[in-house]
GROMACS .gro file of C-alpha atoms in nm:
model
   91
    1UNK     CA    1  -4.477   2.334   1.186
    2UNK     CA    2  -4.352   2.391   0.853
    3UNK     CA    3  -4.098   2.662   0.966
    4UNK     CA    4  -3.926   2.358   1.196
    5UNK     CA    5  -3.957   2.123   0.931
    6UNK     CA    6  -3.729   2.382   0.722
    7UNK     CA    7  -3.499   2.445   0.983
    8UNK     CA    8  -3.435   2.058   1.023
    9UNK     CA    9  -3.374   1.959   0.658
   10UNK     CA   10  -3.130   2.295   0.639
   11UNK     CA   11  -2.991   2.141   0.943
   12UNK     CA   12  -2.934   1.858   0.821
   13UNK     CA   13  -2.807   1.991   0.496
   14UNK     CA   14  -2.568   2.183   0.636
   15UNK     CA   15  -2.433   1.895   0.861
   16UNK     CA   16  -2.383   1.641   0.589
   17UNK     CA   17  -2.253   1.949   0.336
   18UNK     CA   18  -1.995   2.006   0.596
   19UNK     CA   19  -1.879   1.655   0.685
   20UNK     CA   20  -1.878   1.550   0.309
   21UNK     CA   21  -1.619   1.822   0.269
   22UNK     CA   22  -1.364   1.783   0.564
   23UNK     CA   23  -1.358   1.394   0.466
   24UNK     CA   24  -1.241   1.489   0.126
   25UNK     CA   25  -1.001   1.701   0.235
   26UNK     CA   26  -0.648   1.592   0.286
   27UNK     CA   27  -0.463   1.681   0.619
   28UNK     CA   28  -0.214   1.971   0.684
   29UNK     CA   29   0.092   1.781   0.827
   30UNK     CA   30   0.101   1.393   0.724
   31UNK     CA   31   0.295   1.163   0.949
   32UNK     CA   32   0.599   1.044   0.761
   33UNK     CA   33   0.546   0.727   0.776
   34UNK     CA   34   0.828   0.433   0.769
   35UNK     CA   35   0.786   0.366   0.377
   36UNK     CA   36   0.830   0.715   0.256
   37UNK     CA   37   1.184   0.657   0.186
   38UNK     CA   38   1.214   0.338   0.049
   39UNK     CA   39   1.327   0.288  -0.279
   40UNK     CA   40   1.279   0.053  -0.548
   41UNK     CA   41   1.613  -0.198  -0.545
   42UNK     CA   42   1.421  -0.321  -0.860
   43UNK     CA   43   1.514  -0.022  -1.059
   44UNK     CA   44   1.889  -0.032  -0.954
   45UNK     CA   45   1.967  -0.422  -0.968
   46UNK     CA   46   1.876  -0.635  -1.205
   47UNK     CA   47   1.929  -0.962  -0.953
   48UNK     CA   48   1.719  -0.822  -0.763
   49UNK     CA   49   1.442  -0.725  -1.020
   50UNK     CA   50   1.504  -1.053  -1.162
   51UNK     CA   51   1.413  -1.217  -0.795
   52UNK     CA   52   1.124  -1.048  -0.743
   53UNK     CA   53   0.941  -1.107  -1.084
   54UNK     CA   54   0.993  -1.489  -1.017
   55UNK     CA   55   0.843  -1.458  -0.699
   56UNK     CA   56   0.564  -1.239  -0.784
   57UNK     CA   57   0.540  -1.514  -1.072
   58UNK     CA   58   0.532  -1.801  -0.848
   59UNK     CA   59   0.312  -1.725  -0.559
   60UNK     CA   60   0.062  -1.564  -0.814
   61UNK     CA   61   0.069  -1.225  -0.592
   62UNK     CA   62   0.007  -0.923  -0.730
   63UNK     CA   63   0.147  -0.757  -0.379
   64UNK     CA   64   0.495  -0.977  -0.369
   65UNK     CA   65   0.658  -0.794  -0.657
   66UNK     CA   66   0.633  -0.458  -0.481
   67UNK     CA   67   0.686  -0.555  -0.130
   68UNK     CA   68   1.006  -0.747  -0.294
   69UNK     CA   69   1.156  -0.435  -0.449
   70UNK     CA   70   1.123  -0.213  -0.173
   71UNK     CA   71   1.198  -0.448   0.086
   72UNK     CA   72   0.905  -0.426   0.332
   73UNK     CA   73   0.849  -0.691   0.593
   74UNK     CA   74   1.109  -0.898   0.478
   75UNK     CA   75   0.937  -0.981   0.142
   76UNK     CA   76   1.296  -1.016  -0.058
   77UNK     CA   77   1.426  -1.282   0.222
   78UNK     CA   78   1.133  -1.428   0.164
   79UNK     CA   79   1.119  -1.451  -0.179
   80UNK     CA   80   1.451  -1.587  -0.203
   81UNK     CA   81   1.368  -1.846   0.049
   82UNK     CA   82   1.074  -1.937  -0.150
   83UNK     CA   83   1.233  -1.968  -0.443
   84UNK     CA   84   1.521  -2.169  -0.398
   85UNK     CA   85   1.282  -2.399  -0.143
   86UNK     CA   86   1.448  -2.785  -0.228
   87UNK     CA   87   1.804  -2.648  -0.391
   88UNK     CA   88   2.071  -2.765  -0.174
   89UNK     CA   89   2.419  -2.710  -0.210
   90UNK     CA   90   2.530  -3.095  -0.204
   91UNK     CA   91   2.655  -3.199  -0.584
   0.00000   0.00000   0.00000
């Protein structure tokens, strides 16, 4: 009885040793996925940095400024929507 009681906890050692380790381990080929090659508009133009830190200011988002500069999901149309919300053109 105590031999199987052994051979369980090693078993069971050995099956959480090895699933602790492949779930820290990163993969061998990554996806690319449809972000890796954005870049940061907020780095080359100023407007643009100066939009999105009034949005991001605004809406009290920590995830608008980012989404702004790199343009995901629309986030700069957006922002400049949201922004200039009640400024018409009439004089």
């Amino acid at each position: 009885m105590q031999s199987h009681i052994s051979l369980v906890c090693f078993a069971c050692i050995v099956f959480v040793t090895f699933f602790v380790g492949s779930a820290t381990t990163t993969p061998y080929l990554r996806e690319k996925r449809q972000w890796d090659d954005i870049v940061d508009q907020c780095k080359i133009y100023d407007s643009t940095e100066t939009t999105c830190q009034r949005c991001a200011k605004e809406t009290k988002s920590v995830i608008v400024y980012p989404m702004c500069c790199e343009g995901r999901e629309s986030a700069r149309e957006w922002c400049t929507t949201f922004i200039n919300y009640g400024i018409t053109d009439d004089n």
